[in-house]
Amino acid sequence: MSVPFVFSNLPVELVRDVFEHAAHSDRATARNLTLVSSSVKHWTDPILYDTVVLSTARSLRAFVAAIANKPSEFVHSRVRNLGIFTPGPMQSIDRVLSACGGVQSLACGFSLPSYMHTQGAQAVQALKQPREQHLLGVACRDGWDASLVGPTVTHLRIHLASFDSSRPEAPFAFANASAQEAGWDRLKALPFLTHLAIVYRPSGSTPPAAIIPHLARLLPPHPDNELDDCISSLQLILVQVAGAKKDASFAGEAIKSLNAAALSAGGQVLRIVAEAAPSSAARQWEDSVRGGQSVWERAEAAVQKRLTASKSGTLPHHIVQH
């Protein structure tokens, strides 16, 4: 093994620990360490490839070139978190998705209809065991298809970029879409879904809480539900309310209104929690997969607190989640 002279008298296991710790601490350091020696590259490459974020066409092309020189099994097994936030090229995006078959958390910031039209859904459906998927920014602006969500996904976040708040029954209000195609029931195609997050910007034309009854129909069991009207595994619905800084007051009131409606309804509707959307959903995703606070953590805690208070009869209807 070839290692820098300063480490030559240390046990190999300790040297490896030092380099791996440095690689985990800083991504730029991890890249530089791959140039130290073949042994150090062997240790740090898995760390470097664990979370991959492609935010430009240049970084996308560079990653395609990099994985072309890696064993297919390495890429398949080592890339666990993948974020693609560049509009294309679609062929390159498809090559990355096809290569990273073992990804567990996937964030999409590219047009899903364009991808579906040119590449189909085979690469997404072939993902081995995706647990979490985030459809952000332009991903859902012009439509989406449930086949573009991995078959084993349990945690899904959708950015309703084209949501018409005057039609709370039709969140996916795309051009030329029928009421059935645009409705919440399109999510029923995801039978393993336990956590759903929606990012939307309310308007003054419709009360924000108007979406609560429609969201409630997704939760099991519900008095108004037929057996096929809900997602049987769903445990949490997180509503992330977006708003510009100048609209912060309105967004804050919308959050209070949504949480108050959920608390007032009680029962399973207590599993609907509203909070402020992050300034960057893509950055929030990246921070969470790199060891920061989970996207779902605060909402899960709020639901647990509500359910416990409800069982004990001490649920205070004025408490809201910010």
Short mmCIF file of C-alpha atoms in Angstrom, two decimals:
data_model
loop_
_atom_site.label_atom_id
_atom_site.label_comp_id
_atom_site.label_asym_id
_atom_site.label_seq_id
_atom_site.Cartn_x
_atom_site.Cartn_y
_atom_site.Cartn_z
CA MET A 1 0.00 0.00 0.00
CA SER A 2 1.27 3.46 -0.91
CA VAL A 3 0.44 6.18 1.63
CA PRO A 4 1.92 9.59 2.47
CA PHE A 5 5.15 9.36 4.48
CA VAL A 6 3.64 11.07 7.54
CA PHE A 7 1.34 8.06 7.99
CA SER A 8 3.84 5.33 7.15
CA ASN A 9 4.34 4.23 10.76
CA LEU A 10 0.64 4.12 11.65
CA PRO A 11 -1.64 1.06 11.45
CA VAL A 12 -3.51 0.88 8.15
CA GLU A 13 -6.86 0.80 9.96
CA LEU A 14 -6.09 4.10 11.71
CA VAL A 15 -4.89 5.73 8.49
CA ARG A 16 -8.10 4.66 6.78
CA ASP A 17 -10.21 6.09 9.61
CA VAL A 18 -8.41 9.44 9.29
CA PHE A 19 -8.98 9.69 5.55
CA GLU A 20 -12.59 8.52 5.71
CA HIS A 21 -13.37 11.02 8.46
CA ALA A 22 -11.83 13.83 6.39
CA ALA A 23 -13.83 12.73 3.33
CA HIS A 24 -17.08 12.68 5.28
CA SER A 25 -16.39 16.14 6.68
CA ASP A 26 -16.01 17.99 3.39
CA ARG A 27 -16.91 17.06 -0.18
CA ALA A 28 -14.07 19.09 -1.75
CA THR A 29 -11.63 17.31 0.56
CA ALA A 30 -13.09 13.98 -0.50
CA ARG A 31 -12.45 14.81 -4.16
CA ASN A 32 -8.87 15.87 -3.42
CA LEU A 33 -8.19 12.72 -1.40
CA THR A 34 -8.99 10.52 -4.40
CA LEU A 35 -5.78 11.95 -5.96
CA VAL A 36 -3.50 11.02 -3.04
CA SER A 37 -3.01 7.36 -3.90
CA SER A 38 -4.86 4.37 -5.26
CA SER A 39 -5.48 3.06 -1.75
CA VAL A 40 -6.89 6.34 -0.49
CA LYS A 41 -9.03 6.59 -3.62
CA HIS A 42 -10.39 3.11 -2.89
CA TRP A 43 -11.37 4.25 0.61
CA THR A 44 -12.87 7.62 -0.25
CA ASP A 45 -14.62 6.92 -3.56
CA PRO A 46 -17.63 5.26 -1.87
CA ILE A 47 -18.05 8.32 0.34
CA LEU A 48 -17.83 10.67 -2.63
CA TYR A 49 -20.47 8.73 -4.56
CA ASP A 50 -22.89 8.19 -1.66
CA THR A 51 -24.73 11.46 -2.37
CA VAL A 52 -24.63 12.92 -5.88
CA VAL A 53 -26.10 16.33 -6.71
CA LEU A 54 -26.18 17.39 -10.37
CA SER A 55 -27.32 21.00 -10.66
CA THR A 56 -25.96 21.96 -14.08
CA ALA A 57 -25.65 20.38 -17.51
CA ARG A 58 -21.88 20.51 -17.05
CA SER A 59 -21.96 18.53 -13.80
CA LEU A 60 -24.38 16.06 -15.39
CA ARG A 61 -22.04 15.44 -18.33
CA ALA A 62 -19.03 15.18 -16.00
CA PHE A 63 -20.80 12.57 -13.88
CA VAL A 64 -21.80 10.56 -16.95
CA ALA A 65 -18.14 10.57 -18.01
CA ALA A 66 -17.00 9.59 -14.51
CA ILE A 67 -19.30 6.60 -14.14
CA ALA A 68 -18.33 5.38 -17.61
CA ASN A 69 -14.95 4.52 -16.05
CA LYS A 70 -16.41 2.80 -12.99
CA PRO A 71 -17.57 -0.80 -12.66
CA SER A 72 -21.35 -0.85 -13.13
CA GLU A 73 -21.83 -2.63 -9.80
CA PHE A 74 -19.94 0.14 -7.97
CA VAL A 75 -22.25 2.87 -9.31
CA HIS A 76 -25.34 0.73 -8.83
CA SER A 77 -24.59 -0.01 -5.19
CA ARG A 78 -22.74 3.11 -3.99
CA VAL A 79 -25.02 5.98 -5.13
CA ARG A 80 -27.71 6.05 -2.45
CA ASN A 81 -28.92 9.66 -2.77
CA LEU A 82 -29.31 11.29 -6.17
CA GLY A 83 -30.50 14.82 -6.97
CA ILE A 84 -30.83 16.00 -10.57
CA PHE A 85 -31.68 19.69 -10.81
CA THR A 86 -30.76 20.48 -14.39
CA PRO A 87 -33.20 20.44 -17.35
CA GLY A 88 -31.10 18.09 -19.41
CA PRO A 89 -29.89 16.67 -21.65
CA MET A 90 -32.63 14.07 -21.09
CA GLN A 91 -30.54 11.27 -22.56
CA SER A 92 -27.82 11.95 -19.98
CA ILE A 93 -30.39 12.02 -17.18
CA ASP A 94 -31.67 8.65 -18.33
CA ARG A 95 -28.13 7.22 -18.40
CA VAL A 96 -27.58 8.36 -14.81
CA LEU A 97 -30.91 6.94 -13.61
CA SER A 98 -30.20 3.66 -15.38
CA ALA A 99 -26.75 3.40 -13.83
CA CYS A 100 -27.80 4.35 -10.28
CA GLY A 101 -30.23 1.50 -9.77
CA GLY A 102 -29.62 1.23 -6.03
CA VAL A 103 -30.60 4.81 -5.20
CA GLN A 104 -32.74 5.17 -2.07
CA SER A 105 -33.60 8.87 -2.22
CA LEU A 106 -34.19 10.55 -5.58
CA ALA A 107 -34.87 14.27 -6.11
CA CYS A 108 -36.03 15.35 -9.57
CA GLY A 109 -35.78 18.97 -10.67
CA PHE A 110 -36.29 18.40 -14.38
CA SER A 111 -39.45 18.21 -16.48
CA LEU A 112 -40.99 14.79 -15.96
CA PRO A 113 -43.29 14.99 -19.01
CA SER A 114 -40.31 15.80 -21.25
CA TYR A 115 -38.35 12.93 -19.74
CA MET A 116 -41.29 10.55 -20.10
CA HIS A 117 -41.85 11.58 -23.72
CA THR A 118 -38.25 11.02 -24.78
CA GLN A 119 -37.02 8.27 -22.45
CA GLY A 120 -40.05 6.50 -20.98
CA ALA A 121 -40.32 5.23 -17.40
CA GLN A 122 -38.15 2.11 -17.60
CA ALA A 123 -35.15 3.51 -15.69
CA VAL A 124 -37.30 4.76 -12.79
CA GLN A 125 -39.34 1.57 -12.61
CA ALA A 126 -36.11 -0.46 -12.60
CA LEU A 127 -34.80 1.25 -9.45
CA LYS A 128 -34.22 -1.52 -6.96
CA GLN A 129 -35.65 -0.11 -3.74
CA PRO A 130 -36.23 3.65 -3.81
CA ARG A 131 -37.65 4.81 -0.49
CA GLU A 132 -37.97 8.54 -1.02
CA GLN A 133 -38.69 10.71 -4.05
CA HIS A 134 -38.99 14.49 -4.39
CA LEU A 135 -40.57 16.06 -7.48
CA LEU A 136 -39.43 19.66 -7.21
CA GLY A 137 -39.60 22.91 -9.14
CA VAL A 138 -40.42 22.32 -12.81
CA ALA A 139 -40.76 18.55 -12.35
CA CYS A 140 -44.57 18.63 -12.10
CA ARG A 141 -45.29 21.96 -13.77
CA ASP A 142 -46.58 20.42 -17.00
CA GLY A 143 -47.86 17.12 -15.67
CA TRP A 144 -46.57 13.88 -14.24
CA ASP A 145 -47.23 10.19 -14.33
CA ALA A 146 -47.28 7.85 -11.34
CA SER A 147 -45.05 5.48 -13.30
CA LEU A 148 -42.28 8.05 -12.81
CA VAL A 149 -42.37 7.38 -9.08
CA GLY A 150 -40.43 4.31 -7.99
CA PRO A 151 -42.68 1.33 -7.20
CA THR A 152 -41.44 1.00 -3.61
CA VAL A 153 -41.48 4.71 -2.66
CA THR A 154 -42.83 5.37 0.83
CA HIS A 155 -41.99 9.09 1.11
CA LEU A 156 -43.05 11.45 -1.69
CA ARG A 157 -42.88 15.23 -1.98
CA ILE A 158 -44.57 17.02 -4.86
CA HIS A 159 -44.11 20.67 -5.78
CA LEU A 160 -47.49 21.83 -7.09
CA ALA A 161 -45.99 24.46 -9.36
CA SER A 162 -49.21 24.80 -11.38
CA PHE A 163 -51.70 24.41 -8.52
CA ASP A 164 -54.84 26.48 -8.96
CA SER A 165 -55.92 27.25 -5.40
CA SER A 166 -59.45 28.05 -6.59
CA ARG A 167 -59.79 24.35 -7.49
CA PRO A 168 -58.66 22.51 -4.35
CA GLU A 169 -60.15 19.28 -5.69
CA ALA A 170 -57.80 19.39 -8.69
CA PRO A 171 -54.24 19.97 -7.45
CA PHE A 172 -52.66 18.69 -10.64
CA ALA A 173 -54.44 21.23 -12.81
CA PHE A 174 -52.56 20.71 -16.04
CA ALA A 175 -53.68 21.90 -19.42
CA ASN A 176 -56.11 19.55 -21.17
CA ALA A 177 -56.39 17.30 -18.09
CA SER A 178 -59.80 15.98 -17.07
CA ALA A 179 -61.03 16.38 -13.50
CA GLN A 180 -60.24 12.71 -12.87
CA GLU A 181 -56.70 13.01 -14.20
CA ALA A 182 -56.06 16.16 -12.16
CA GLY A 183 -57.51 14.92 -8.87
CA TRP A 184 -55.86 13.78 -5.66
CA ASP A 185 -56.84 10.20 -6.43
CA ARG A 186 -53.99 9.97 -8.89
CA LEU A 187 -51.85 9.33 -5.80
CA LYS A 188 -53.69 6.06 -5.17
CA ALA A 189 -51.38 4.46 -7.71
CA LEU A 190 -48.70 4.46 -4.97
CA PRO A 191 -49.79 1.67 -2.59
CA PHE A 192 -46.73 1.80 -0.28
CA LEU A 193 -46.90 5.55 0.37
CA THR A 194 -46.68 6.42 4.09
CA HIS A 195 -45.50 10.05 3.90
CA LEU A 196 -46.79 12.65 1.45
CA ALA A 197 -45.61 16.27 1.26
CA ILE A 198 -47.03 18.91 -1.02
CA VAL A 199 -45.48 22.30 -1.65
CA TYR A 200 -47.98 24.89 -2.79
CA ARG A 201 -48.57 28.62 -2.83
CA PRO A 202 -52.08 29.60 -1.68
CA SER A 203 -53.85 32.62 -3.11
CA GLY A 204 -56.38 35.00 -1.66
CA SER A 205 -59.16 33.69 -3.89
CA THR A 206 -59.84 30.54 -1.85
CA PRO A 207 -59.37 29.83 1.88
CA PRO A 208 -56.17 27.77 2.30
CA ALA A 209 -58.01 25.22 4.47
CA ALA A 210 -60.26 24.33 1.51
CA ILE A 211 -57.79 21.59 0.59
CA ILE A 212 -58.11 19.86 3.98
CA PRO A 213 -61.23 17.79 3.13
CA HIS A 214 -59.60 16.61 -0.09
CA LEU A 215 -56.39 15.63 1.67
CA ALA A 216 -58.39 13.93 4.43
CA ARG A 217 -59.93 11.55 1.90
CA LEU A 218 -56.47 10.11 1.29
CA LEU A 219 -56.08 9.08 4.93
CA PRO A 220 -57.36 5.74 6.21
CA PRO A 221 -59.88 5.25 7.62
CA HIS A 222 -62.24 8.16 7.01
CA PRO A 223 -66.02 8.15 7.55
CA ASP A 224 -66.68 9.41 4.04
CA ASN A 225 -64.23 7.03 2.39
CA GLU A 226 -65.03 4.05 0.28
CA LEU A 227 -62.34 1.36 0.48
CA ASP A 228 -60.77 2.54 -2.77
CA ASP A 229 -60.77 6.24 -1.90
CA CYS A 230 -57.75 6.27 0.38
CA ILE A 231 -54.11 5.24 0.50
CA SER A 232 -54.19 2.47 3.09
CA SER A 233 -50.59 2.93 4.22
CA LEU A 234 -50.60 6.75 4.47
CA GLN A 235 -49.55 8.06 7.92
CA LEU A 236 -48.62 11.71 7.35
CA ILE A 237 -49.50 14.55 4.98
CA LEU A 238 -47.17 17.53 5.19
CA VAL A 239 -48.31 20.78 3.57
CA GLN A 240 -45.38 23.11 2.94
CA VAL A 241 -46.77 26.58 2.28
CA ALA A 242 -44.65 28.64 -0.09
CA GLY A 243 -44.62 32.42 -0.18
CA ALA A 244 -42.27 35.26 -1.03
CA LYS A 245 -40.83 37.37 1.79
CA LYS A 246 -43.33 40.12 1.03
CA ASP A 247 -46.12 37.54 1.46
CA ALA A 248 -44.71 36.11 4.71
CA SER A 249 -47.64 37.36 6.77
CA PHE A 250 -50.19 35.80 4.42
CA ALA A 251 -48.26 32.51 4.31
CA GLY A 252 -48.10 32.50 8.11
CA GLU A 253 -51.85 32.95 8.37
CA ALA A 254 -52.37 30.17 5.81
CA ILE A 255 -50.27 27.81 7.95
CA LYS A 256 -52.30 28.68 11.04
CA SER A 257 -55.55 28.17 9.14
CA LEU A 258 -54.50 24.75 7.80
CA ASN A 259 -53.35 23.48 11.19
CA ALA A 260 -56.44 24.85 12.92
CA ALA A 261 -58.68 23.04 10.42
CA ALA A 262 -56.81 19.77 11.01
CA LEU A 263 -57.05 20.14 14.78
CA SER A 264 -60.74 20.99 14.57
CA ALA A 265 -61.51 17.95 12.41
CA GLY A 266 -59.61 15.59 14.72
CA GLY A 267 -59.28 11.87 14.14
CA GLN A 268 -57.02 10.86 11.30
CA VAL A 269 -57.02 14.44 10.01
CA LEU A 270 -54.62 15.22 12.86
CA ARG A 271 -52.06 13.61 10.57
CA ILE A 272 -52.18 16.65 8.28
CA VAL A 273 -49.54 19.20 9.31
CA ALA A 274 -48.72 22.54 7.71
CA GLU A 275 -45.43 24.39 7.93
CA ALA A 276 -43.51 27.00 5.98
CA ALA A 277 -41.88 25.74 2.83
CA PRO A 278 -38.08 25.96 2.84
CA SER A 279 -36.47 28.71 0.80
CA SER A 280 -34.99 25.93 -1.33
CA ALA A 281 -36.62 22.49 -1.36
CA ALA A 282 -33.61 21.14 -3.24
CA ARG A 283 -31.22 22.39 -0.56
CA GLN A 284 -33.44 21.00 2.19
CA TRP A 285 -33.36 17.59 0.51
CA GLU A 286 -29.56 17.70 0.15
CA ASP A 287 -29.06 18.77 3.77
CA SER A 288 -31.30 15.97 5.01
CA VAL A 289 -29.58 13.18 3.07
CA ARG A 290 -26.19 14.47 4.20
CA GLY A 291 -27.18 13.96 7.82
CA GLY A 292 -29.17 17.09 8.64
CA GLN A 293 -32.73 17.34 9.86
CA SER A 294 -35.13 15.11 7.97
CA VAL A 295 -37.73 16.76 5.75
CA TRP A 296 -40.35 14.89 7.78
CA GLU A 297 -38.97 15.16 11.30
CA ARG A 298 -40.89 18.15 12.66
CA ALA A 299 -44.18 17.05 11.10
CA GLU A 300 -43.80 13.54 12.53
CA ALA A 301 -43.22 15.02 15.97
CA ALA A 302 -46.27 17.27 15.61
CA VAL A 303 -48.49 14.33 14.62
CA GLN A 304 -47.25 12.26 17.55
CA LYS A 305 -47.92 15.13 19.94
CA ARG A 306 -51.42 15.63 18.56
CA LEU A 307 -52.36 11.95 18.68
CA THR A 308 -51.09 11.61 22.25
CA ALA A 309 -53.03 14.69 23.35
CA SER A 310 -56.14 13.47 21.53
CA LYS A 311 -56.06 10.12 23.33
CA SER A 312 -55.72 11.82 26.70
CA GLY A 313 -58.42 14.38 25.90
CA THR A 314 -56.04 17.31 26.24
CA LEU A 315 -55.76 18.36 22.60
CA PRO A 316 -55.57 22.20 22.59
CA HIS A 317 -57.23 23.41 19.39
CA HIS A 318 -55.23 26.62 19.37
CA ILE A 319 -51.84 24.89 19.00
CA VAL A 320 -50.40 25.06 15.49
CA GLN A 321 -47.18 23.86 13.91
CA HIS A 322 -44.92 26.57 12.46
#
